Coordinates of C-alpha atoms in Angstrom, one line a residue:
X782 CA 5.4 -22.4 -34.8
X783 CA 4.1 -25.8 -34.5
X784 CA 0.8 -26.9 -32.4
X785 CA 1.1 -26.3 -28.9
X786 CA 1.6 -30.0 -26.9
X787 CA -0.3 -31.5 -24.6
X788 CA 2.3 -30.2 -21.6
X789 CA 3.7 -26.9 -23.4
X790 CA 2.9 -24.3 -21.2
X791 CA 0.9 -21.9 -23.6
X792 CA -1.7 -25.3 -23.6
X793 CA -1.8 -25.5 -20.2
X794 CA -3.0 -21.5 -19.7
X795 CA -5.7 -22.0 -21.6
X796 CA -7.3 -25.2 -19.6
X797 CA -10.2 -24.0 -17.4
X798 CA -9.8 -24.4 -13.9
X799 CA -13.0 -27.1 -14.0
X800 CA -15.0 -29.3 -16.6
X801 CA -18.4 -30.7 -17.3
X802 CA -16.9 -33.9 -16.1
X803 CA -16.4 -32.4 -12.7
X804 CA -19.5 -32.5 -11.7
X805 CA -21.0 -36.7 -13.1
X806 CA -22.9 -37.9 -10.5
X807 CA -23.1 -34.7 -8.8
X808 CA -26.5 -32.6 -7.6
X809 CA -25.9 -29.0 -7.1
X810 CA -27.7 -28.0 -3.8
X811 CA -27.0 -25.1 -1.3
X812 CA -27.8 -22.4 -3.8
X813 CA -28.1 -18.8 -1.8
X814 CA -31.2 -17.8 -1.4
X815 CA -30.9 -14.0 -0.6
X816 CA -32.9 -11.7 -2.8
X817 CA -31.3 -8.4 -3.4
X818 CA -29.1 -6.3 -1.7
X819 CA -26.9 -7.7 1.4
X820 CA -27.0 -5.9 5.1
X821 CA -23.9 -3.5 5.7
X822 CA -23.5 -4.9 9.3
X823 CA -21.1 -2.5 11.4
X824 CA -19.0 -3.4 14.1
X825 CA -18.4 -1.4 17.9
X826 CA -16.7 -2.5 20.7
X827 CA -16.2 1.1 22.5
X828 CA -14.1 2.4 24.0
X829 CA -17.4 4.1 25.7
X830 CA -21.0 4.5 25.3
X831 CA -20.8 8.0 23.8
X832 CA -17.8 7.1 21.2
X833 CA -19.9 4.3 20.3
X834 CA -23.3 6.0 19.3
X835 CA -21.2 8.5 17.4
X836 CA -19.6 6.2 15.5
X837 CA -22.8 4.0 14.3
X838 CA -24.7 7.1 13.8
X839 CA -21.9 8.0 11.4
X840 CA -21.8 4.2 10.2
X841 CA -26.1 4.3 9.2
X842 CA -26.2 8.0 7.9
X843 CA -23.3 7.0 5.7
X844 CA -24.7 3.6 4.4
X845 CA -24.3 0.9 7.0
X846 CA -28.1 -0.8 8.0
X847 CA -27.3 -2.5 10.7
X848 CA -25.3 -2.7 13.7
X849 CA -23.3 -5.5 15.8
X850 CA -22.9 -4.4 19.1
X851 CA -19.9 -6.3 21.5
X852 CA -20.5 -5.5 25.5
X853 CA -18.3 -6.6 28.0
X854 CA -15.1 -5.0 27.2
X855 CA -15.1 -1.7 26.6
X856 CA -19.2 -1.8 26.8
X857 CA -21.3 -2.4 29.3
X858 CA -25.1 -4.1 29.6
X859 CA -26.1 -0.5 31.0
X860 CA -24.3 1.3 28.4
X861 CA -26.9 -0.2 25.3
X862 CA -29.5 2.4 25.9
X863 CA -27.1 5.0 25.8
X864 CA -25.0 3.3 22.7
X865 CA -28.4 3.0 20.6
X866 CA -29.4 6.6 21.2
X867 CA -30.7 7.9 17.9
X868 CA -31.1 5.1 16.3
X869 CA -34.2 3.6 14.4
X870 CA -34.1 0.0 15.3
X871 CA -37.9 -0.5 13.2
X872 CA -35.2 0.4 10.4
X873 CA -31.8 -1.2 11.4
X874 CA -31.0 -4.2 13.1
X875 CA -29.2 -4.6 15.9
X876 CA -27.3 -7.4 16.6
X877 CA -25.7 -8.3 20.1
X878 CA -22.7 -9.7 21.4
X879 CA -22.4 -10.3 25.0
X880 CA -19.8 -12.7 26.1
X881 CA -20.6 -13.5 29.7
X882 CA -23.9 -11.6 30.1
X883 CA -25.6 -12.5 26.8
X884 CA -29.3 -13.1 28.7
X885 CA -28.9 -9.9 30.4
X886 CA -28.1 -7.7 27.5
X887 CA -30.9 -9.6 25.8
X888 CA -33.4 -8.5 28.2
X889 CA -32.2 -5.8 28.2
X890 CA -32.7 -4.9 24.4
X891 CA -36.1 -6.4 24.6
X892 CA -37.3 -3.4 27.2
X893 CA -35.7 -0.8 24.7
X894 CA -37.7 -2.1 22.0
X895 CA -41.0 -1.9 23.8
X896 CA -43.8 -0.7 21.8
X897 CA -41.4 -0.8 18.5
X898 CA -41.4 -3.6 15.6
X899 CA -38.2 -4.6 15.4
X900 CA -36.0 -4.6 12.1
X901 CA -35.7 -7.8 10.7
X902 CA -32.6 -9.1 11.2
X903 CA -32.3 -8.1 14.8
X904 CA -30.3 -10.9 17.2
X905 CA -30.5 -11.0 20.4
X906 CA -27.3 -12.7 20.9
X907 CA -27.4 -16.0 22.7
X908 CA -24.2 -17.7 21.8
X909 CA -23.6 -21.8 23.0
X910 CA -20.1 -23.4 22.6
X911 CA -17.0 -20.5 22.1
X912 CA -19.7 -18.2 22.9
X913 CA -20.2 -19.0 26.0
X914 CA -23.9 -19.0 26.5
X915 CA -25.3 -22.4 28.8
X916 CA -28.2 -24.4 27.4
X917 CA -30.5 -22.5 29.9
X918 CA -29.3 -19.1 28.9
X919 CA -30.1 -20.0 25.0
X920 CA -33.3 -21.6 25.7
X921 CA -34.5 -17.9 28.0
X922 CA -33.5 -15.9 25.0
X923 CA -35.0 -18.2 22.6
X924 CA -38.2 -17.5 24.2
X925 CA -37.7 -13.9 24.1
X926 CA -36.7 -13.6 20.7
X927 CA -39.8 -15.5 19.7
X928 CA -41.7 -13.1 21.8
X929 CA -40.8 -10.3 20.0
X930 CA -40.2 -11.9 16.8
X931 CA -36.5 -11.4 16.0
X932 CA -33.4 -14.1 16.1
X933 CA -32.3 -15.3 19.6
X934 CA -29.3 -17.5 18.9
X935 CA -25.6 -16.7 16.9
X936 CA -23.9 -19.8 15.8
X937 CA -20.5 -18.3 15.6
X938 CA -18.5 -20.5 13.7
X939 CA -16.3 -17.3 13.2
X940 CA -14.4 -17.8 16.4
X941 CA -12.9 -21.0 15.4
X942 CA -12.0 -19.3 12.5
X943 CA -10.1 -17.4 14.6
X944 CA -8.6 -19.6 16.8
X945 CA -6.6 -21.3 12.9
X946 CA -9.6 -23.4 11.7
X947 CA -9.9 -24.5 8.6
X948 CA -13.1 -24.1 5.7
X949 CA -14.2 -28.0 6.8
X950 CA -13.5 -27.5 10.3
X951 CA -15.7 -24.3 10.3
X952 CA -18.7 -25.8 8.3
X953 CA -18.3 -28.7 10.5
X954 CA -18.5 -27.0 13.6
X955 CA -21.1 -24.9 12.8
X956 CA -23.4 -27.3 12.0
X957 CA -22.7 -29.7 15.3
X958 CA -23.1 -26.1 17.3
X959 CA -26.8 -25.4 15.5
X960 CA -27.3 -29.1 16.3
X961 CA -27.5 -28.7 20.0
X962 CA -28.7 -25.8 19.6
X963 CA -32.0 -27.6 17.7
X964 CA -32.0 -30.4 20.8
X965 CA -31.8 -27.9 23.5
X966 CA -35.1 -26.0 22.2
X967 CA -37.1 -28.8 21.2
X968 CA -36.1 -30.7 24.5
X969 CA -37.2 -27.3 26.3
X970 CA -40.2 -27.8 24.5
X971 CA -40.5 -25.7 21.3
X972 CA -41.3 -26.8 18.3
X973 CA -38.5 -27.9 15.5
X974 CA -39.9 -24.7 13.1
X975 CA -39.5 -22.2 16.0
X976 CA -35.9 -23.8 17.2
X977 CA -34.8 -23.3 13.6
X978 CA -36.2 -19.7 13.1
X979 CA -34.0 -18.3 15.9
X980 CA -30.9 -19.6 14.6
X981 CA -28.5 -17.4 12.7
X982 CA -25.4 -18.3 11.4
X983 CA -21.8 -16.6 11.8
X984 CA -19.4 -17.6 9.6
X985 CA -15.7 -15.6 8.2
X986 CA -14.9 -14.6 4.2
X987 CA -10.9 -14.9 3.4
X988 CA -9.4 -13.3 0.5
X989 CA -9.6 -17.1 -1.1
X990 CA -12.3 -15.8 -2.8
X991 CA -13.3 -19.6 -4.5
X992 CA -13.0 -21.2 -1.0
X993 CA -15.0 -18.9 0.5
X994 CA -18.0 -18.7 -1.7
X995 CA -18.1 -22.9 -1.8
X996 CA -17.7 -22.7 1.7
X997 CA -21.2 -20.2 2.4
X998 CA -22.6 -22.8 -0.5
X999 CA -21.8 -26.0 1.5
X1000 CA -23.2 -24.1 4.6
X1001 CA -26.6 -24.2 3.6
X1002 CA -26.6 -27.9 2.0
X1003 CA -25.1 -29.2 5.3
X1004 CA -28.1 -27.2 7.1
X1005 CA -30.6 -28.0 4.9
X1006 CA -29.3 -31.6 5.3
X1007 CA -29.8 -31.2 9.4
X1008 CA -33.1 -29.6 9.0
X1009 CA -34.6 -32.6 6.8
X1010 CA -33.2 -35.2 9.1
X1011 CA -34.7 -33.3 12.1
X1012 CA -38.6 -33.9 10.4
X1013 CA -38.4 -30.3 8.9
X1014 CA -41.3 -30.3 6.2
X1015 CA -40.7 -27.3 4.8
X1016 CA -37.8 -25.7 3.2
X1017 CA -35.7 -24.5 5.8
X1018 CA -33.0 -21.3 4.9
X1019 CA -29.7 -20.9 7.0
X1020 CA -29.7 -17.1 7.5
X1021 CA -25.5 -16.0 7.4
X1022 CA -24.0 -13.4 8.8
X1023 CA -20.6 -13.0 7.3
X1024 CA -17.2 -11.2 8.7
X1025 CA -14.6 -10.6 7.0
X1026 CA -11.3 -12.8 8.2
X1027 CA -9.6 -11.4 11.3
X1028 CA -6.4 -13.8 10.9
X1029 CA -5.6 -13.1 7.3
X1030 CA -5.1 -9.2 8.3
X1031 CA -1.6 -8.0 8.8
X1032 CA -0.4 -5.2 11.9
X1033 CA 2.2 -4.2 9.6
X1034 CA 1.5 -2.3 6.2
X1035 CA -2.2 -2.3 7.4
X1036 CA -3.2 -0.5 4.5
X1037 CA -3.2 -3.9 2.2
X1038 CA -6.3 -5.2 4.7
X1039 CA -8.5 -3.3 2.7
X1040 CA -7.4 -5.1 -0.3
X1041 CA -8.1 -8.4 1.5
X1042 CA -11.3 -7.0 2.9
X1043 CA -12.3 -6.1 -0.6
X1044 CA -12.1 -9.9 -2.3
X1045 CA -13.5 -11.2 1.0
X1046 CA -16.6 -9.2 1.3
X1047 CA -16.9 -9.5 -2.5
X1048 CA -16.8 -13.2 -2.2
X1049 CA -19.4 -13.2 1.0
X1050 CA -21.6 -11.1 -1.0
X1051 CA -21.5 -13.8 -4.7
X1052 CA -21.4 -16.9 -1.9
X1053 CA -25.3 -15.1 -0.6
X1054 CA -24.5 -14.1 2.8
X1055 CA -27.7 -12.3 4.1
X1056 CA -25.3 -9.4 6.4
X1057 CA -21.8 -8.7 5.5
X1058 CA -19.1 -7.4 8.0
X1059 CA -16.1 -5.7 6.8
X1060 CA -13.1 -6.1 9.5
X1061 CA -11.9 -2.1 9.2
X1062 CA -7.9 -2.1 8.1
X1063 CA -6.7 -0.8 11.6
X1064 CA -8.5 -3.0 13.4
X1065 CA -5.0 -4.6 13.8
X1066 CA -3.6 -1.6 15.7
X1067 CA -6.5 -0.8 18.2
X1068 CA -9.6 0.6 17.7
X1069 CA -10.8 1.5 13.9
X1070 CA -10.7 5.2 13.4
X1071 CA -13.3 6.9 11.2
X1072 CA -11.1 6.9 8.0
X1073 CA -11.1 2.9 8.7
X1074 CA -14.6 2.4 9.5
X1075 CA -15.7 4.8 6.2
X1076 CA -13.5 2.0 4.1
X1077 CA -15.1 -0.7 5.6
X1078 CA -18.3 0.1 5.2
X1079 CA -17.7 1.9 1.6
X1080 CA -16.4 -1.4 0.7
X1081 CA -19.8 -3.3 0.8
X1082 CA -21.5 -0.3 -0.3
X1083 CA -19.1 0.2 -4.0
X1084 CA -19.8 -4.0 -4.3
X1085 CA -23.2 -3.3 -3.7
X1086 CA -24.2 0.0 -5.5
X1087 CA -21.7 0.4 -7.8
X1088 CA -20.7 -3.7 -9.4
X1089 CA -24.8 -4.4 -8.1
X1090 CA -23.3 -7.8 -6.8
X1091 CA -27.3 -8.3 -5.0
X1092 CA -28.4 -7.9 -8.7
X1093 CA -28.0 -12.0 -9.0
X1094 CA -28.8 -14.4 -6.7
X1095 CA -25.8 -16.7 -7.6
X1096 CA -23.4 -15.5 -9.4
X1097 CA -20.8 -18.4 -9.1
X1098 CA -23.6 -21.3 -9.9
X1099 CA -23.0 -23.7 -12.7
X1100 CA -19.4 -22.7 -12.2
X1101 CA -17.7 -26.1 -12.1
X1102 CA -14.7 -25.6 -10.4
X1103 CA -17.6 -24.0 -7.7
X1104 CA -19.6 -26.6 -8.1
X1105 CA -16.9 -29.2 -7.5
X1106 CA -16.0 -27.1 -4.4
X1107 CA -18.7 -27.1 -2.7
X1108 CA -19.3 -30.5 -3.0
X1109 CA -16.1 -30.9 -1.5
X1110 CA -16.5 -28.9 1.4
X1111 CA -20.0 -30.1 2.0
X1112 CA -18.6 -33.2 2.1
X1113 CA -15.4 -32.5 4.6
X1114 CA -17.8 -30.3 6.8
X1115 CA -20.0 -33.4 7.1
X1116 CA -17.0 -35.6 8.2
X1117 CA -16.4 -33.5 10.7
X1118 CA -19.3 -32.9 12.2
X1119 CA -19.2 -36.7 12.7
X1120 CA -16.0 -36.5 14.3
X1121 CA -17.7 -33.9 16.7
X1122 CA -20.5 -35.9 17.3
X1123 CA -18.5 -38.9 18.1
X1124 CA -16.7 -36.4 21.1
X1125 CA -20.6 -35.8 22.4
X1126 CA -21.1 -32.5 20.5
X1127 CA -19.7 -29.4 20.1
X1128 CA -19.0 -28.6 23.2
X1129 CA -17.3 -32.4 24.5
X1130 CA -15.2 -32.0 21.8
X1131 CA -13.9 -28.4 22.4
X1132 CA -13.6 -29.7 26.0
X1133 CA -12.2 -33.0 25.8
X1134 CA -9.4 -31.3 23.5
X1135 CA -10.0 -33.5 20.1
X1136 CA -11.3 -30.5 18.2
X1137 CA -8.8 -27.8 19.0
X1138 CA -6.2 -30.7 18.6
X1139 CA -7.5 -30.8 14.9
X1140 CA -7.5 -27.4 14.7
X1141 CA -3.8 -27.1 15.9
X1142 CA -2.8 -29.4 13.2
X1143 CA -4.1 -27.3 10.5
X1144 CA -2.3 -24.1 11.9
X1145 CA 1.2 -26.2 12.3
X1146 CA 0.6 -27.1 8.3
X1147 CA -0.4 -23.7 7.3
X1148 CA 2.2 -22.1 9.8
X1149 CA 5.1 -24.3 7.5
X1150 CA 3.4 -22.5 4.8
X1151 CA 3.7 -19.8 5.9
X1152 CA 7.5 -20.0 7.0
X1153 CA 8.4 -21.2 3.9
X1154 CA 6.4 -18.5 2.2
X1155 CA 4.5 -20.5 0.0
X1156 CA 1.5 -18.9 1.7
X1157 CA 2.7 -14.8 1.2
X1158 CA 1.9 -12.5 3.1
X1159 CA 1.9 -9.5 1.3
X1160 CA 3.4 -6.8 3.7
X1161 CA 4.8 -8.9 6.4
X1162 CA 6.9 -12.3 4.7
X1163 CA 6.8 -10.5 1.6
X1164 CA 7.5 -6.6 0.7
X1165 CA 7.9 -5.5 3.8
X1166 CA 8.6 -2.2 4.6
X1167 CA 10.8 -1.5 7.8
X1168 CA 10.5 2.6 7.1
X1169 CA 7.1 2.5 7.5
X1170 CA 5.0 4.0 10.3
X1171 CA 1.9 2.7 11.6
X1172 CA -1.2 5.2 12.1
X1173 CA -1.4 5.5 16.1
X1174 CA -4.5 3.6 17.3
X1175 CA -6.4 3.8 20.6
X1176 CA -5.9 0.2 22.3
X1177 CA -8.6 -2.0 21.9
X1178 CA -10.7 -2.6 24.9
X1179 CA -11.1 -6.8 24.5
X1180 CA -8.5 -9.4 24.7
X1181 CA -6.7 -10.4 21.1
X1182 CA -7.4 -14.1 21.0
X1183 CA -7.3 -14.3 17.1
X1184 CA -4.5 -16.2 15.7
X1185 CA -3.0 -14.3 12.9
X1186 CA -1.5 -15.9 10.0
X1187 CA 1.4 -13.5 10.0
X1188 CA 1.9 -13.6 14.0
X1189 CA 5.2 -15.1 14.0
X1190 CA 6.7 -13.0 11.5
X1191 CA 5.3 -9.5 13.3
X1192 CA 6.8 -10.9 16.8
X1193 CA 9.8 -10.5 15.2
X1194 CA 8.8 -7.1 13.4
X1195 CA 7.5 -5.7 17.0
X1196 CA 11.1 -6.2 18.4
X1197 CA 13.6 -5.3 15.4
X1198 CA 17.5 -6.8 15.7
X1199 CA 19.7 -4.6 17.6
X1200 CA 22.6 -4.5 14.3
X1201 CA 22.3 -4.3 10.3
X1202 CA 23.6 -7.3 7.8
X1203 CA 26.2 -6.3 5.3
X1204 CA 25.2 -7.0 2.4
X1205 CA 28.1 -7.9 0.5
X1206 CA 27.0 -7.3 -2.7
X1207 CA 29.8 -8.9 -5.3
X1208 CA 30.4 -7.1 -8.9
X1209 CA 28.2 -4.4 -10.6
X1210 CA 24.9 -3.6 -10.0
X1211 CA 23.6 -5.8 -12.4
X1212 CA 25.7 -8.6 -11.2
X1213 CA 24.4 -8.8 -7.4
X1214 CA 21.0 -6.6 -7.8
X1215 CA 18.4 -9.8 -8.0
X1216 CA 20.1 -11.9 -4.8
X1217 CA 20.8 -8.8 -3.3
X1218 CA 17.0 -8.0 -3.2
X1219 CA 15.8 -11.3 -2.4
X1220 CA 18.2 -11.6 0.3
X1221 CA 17.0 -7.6 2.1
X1222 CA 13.6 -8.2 1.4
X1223 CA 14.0 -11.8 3.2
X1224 CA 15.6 -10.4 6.0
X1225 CA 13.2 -7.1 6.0
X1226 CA 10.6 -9.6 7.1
X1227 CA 12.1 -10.4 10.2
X1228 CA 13.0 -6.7 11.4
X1229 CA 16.7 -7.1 10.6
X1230 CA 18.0 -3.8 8.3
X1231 CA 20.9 -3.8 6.3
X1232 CA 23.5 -1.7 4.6
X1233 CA 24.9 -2.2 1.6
X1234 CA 28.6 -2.6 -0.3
X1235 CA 27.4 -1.2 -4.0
X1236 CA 28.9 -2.1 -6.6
X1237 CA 33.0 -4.1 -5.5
X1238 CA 35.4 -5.6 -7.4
X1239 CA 37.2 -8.3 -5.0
X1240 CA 37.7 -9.1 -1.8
X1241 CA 39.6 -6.2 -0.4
X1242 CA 37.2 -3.8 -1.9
X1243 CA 33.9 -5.9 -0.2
X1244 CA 35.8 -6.0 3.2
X1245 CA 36.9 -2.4 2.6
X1246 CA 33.5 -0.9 3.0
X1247 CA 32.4 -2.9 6.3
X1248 CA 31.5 -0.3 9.2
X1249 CA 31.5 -3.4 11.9
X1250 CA 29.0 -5.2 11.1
X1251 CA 29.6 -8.7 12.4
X1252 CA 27.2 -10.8 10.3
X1253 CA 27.6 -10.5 6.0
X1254 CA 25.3 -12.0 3.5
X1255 CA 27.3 -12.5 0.2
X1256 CA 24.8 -11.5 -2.5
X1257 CA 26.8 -12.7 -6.2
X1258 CA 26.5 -14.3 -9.3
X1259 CA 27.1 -17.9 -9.1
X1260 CA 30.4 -17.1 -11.5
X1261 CA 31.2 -14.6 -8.9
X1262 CA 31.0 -17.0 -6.1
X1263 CA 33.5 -19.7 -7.9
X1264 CA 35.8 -17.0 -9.4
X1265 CA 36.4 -15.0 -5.3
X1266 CA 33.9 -16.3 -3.1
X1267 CA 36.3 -17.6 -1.0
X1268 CA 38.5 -15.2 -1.2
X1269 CA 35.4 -12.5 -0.1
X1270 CA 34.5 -15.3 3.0
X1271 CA 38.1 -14.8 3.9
X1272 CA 38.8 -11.2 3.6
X1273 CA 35.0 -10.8 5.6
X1274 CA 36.0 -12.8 8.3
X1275 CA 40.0 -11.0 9.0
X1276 CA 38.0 -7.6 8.6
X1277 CA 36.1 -9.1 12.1
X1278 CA 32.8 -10.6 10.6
X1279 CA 31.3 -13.5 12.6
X1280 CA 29.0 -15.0 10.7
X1281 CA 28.3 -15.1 7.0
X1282 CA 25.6 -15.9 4.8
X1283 CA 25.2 -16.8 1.3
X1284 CA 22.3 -15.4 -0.6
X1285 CA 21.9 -18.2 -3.0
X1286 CA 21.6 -22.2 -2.1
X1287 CA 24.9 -23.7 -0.2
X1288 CA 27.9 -25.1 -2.4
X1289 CA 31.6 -25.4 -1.3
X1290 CA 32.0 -22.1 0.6
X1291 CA 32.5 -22.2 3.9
X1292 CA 30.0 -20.1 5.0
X1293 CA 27.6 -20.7 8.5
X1294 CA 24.1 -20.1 6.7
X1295 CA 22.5 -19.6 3.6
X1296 CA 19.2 -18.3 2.1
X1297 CA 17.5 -19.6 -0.5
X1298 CA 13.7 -19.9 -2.2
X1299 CA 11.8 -22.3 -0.4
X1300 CA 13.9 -22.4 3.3
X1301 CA 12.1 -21.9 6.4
X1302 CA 12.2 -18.2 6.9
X1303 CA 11.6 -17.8 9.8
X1304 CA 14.0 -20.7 11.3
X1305 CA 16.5 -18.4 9.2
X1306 CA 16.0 -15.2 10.5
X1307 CA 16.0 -16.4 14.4
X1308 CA 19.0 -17.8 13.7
X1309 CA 20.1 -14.6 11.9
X1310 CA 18.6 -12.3 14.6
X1311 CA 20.7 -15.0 16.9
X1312 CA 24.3 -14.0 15.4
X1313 CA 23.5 -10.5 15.2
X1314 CA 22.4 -10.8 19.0

């Protein structure tokens, strides 16, 4: 064989995804800084005070070393005595989430840990912007977190994660939140060194493993970037928290979130986050059970004890394409924090609309993506399994507000079409098998069944083995479709089918739909789900 050319495939397998070249003119900052071993940081919501301490007890025996507590919901303020029962907060940090009550619950952790040191790493949970928390509210637990020498403030760039953000719009709103955050403290008159050491930083980990360890990278530049401007002499390091993505998770075959998980915590663990949440795999059906909880915790703990991911500091630097990455989110992050600035801050932007108009821009692009499914979702637009049976789930206690990539494709999953699609499979198996399974597996994904003709051998045959069924899709060779397609159409439509679709893109037949790789999906199936109505 002859020397590969410069477009033959085999050439272009072997080209690494970056090069030297990448990175001219470039100066490599944001490094992480963690030393060692990240925090297992677990999650509880509820549903009560005594299911709660169970369930962290079980967590910290069993490897977790710290603890994120969310009141309100199925929680309350007076509950937090009871929920951290047992537990050795000189040891494990606890982290508080009060939406609505944040100075309360603050005070109220501060009188449980009288007399006692607390862990480092404990928050007591004051949360400006989406979180809620009014400049007075953060500057009162500021000054009680400096008291008692823990963190006071959660810069939870996490819930616009939720809400469909996108890696830039994240950074970018995370650093325009710690901004007022900085001018709320030093106008309430601490000093820029204790503003910045109550501030901890929230951010999510998506199974784009690259995207996310650039992204926790470009964090701490941008920060560092803030700090310097502000008159900080010293070094100043962003301390992260990371959670693993709630909208890349899938309600239906749940079981694949814990491959997801797995690459995300991995990459929040190589991108240096300080604490690492992993989003149990049922969280999507209520509240996590203790088989999820054990997974999610377990998942840190293999990365950590098992690949020893804390055993470098920064496993991806002098990666190029990593490299190049975060210098291009460091730079996308900064552009938007200017456009936030230019709304008034962080919080004039989410109120006068501009940021979540930016926002909902990103989700229509990623939603035609996803519709298209050039953005799979494995489980849900992709292999999707209408047999299956979730694992029953105790509802969860708080409101849903996180926009899941797959949503539009479960609403249709949640409510499954009323009739099955013949498939009108055309010749032998061999023939018909490879449209036949695209075309069930594409309408799978919206809840709509089917049953199949096997193997046929013309029209009368096809039409013969209808048990009415109103809506065929014709699954053939494209021989088969000039040699009787028509014919098939024709014989379908005397033996009382409505509407017919061909599995394949549209030529002469006169059929009323067709499916194809690359159509909208979803604008398919409704209309499917439509004619089967």
């Amino acid at each position: 064989m002859g020397e590969a050319g410069p477009h033959h495939p085999r050439r272009n397998l072997r080209r690494p995804i970056g090069a030297a070249t990448d990175l001219e003119g470039l100066t490599t900052t944001g490094r992480p800084t963690r030393e060692g071993d990240w925090d297992i940081r677990v999650h509880v919501v509820g549903p009560d005070a005594k299911a709660a301490n169970e369930a962290l007890l079980v967590d910290l025996e069993n490897g977790a070393t710290s603890v994120w507590i969310e009141l309100g919901a199925g929680l309350e303020v007076t509950d937090l005595e009871d929920v951290l029962k047992g537990v050795f907060t000189d040891l494990a940090p606890v982290v508080l989430d009060a939406p609505g009550q944040r100075l309360d619950a603050a005070t109220q952790l501060v009188d449980l840990l009288d007399g006692v040191t607390p862990a480092p790493g404990t928050n007591l949970g004051a949360s400006p912007a989406l979180g809620g928390s009014s400049a007075d509210e953060v500057v009162a637990v500021a000054r009680l977190a400096l008291a008692k020498g823990t963190y006071g403030v959660v810069v939870d760039a996490s819930a616009l994660h939720d809400l469909g953000a996108s890696d830039a719009q994240e950074l970018g709103y995370a650093v325009a939140v710690g901004v007022e955050v900085l001018r709320t403290l030093t106008d309430a008159g601490l000093s820029l060194a204790e503003a910045l050491s109550v501030v901890e930083f929230r951010f999510a980990a998506t199974d784009e493993q690259f995207p996310t360890i650039a992204k926790l990278r470009a964090a701490r530049r941008l920060w560092a970037r803030v700090a310097e401007l502000s008159g900080a002499t010293e070094p100043v390091q962003m301390r992260q928290h990371v959670v693993t993505s709630r909208p890349m998770m899938s309600k239906y075959d749940p079981y694949v979130n814990m491959l997801r998980g797995t690459v995300a915590a991995f990459a929040a663990g190589v991108g240096g986050a300080e604490a690492v949440t992993v989003v149990p795999f049922d969280a999507t059906l209520g509240l996590p059970d203790a088989f999820g909880r054990r997974i999610a915790r377990n998942t840190s703990s293999l990365l950590v004890a098992e690949s020893h991911l804390g055993k470098v500091t920064d496993p991806a630097g002098g990666a190029y394409a990593v490299e190049k990455l975060t210098d291009d989110l460091a730079a996308a992050g900064w552009a938007e924090l200017g456009r936030i600035e230019e709304s008034g801050g962080a919080a004039a932007a989410l109120a006068d609309g501009s940021l979540q108009s930016r926002v909902d821009a990103v989700v229509a692009a990623r939603e035609e993506r996803i519709a298209r499914r050039k953005q799979p979702i494995t489980g849900v637009s992709e292999f999707p399994n209408l047999a299956e049976t979730l694992p029953p789930r105790t509802a969860h206690p708080s409101a849903d507000a996180v926009r899941r990539y797959g949503a539009s494709y479960e609403a249709l999953r949640d409510e499954p079409a009323a009739a099955p699609v013949f498939l009108a499979t055309m010749g032998p198996i061999a023939h018909h098998t490879a449209r036949a399974t695209f075309a069930s597996n594409l309408l799978a994904a919206g809840g709509v069944g089917v049953t199949v003709a096997g193997p046929t051998s013309g029209p009368e045959e096809l039409a013969s083995r209808l048990d009415g069924e109103t809506v065929a899709c014709l699954a053939g060779t494209d021989a088969a479709y000039e040699e009787w397609g028509a014919a098939a159409v024709e014989a379908l439509r005397a033996a009382g089918v409505q509407h017919v679709i061909l599995a394949g893109k549209p030529g002469d037949l006169a059929v009323d739909d067709s499916c194809a790789v690359g159509l909208d999906a979803l604008a398919f199936l409704n209309r499917t789900r439509e004619a089967l109505a």
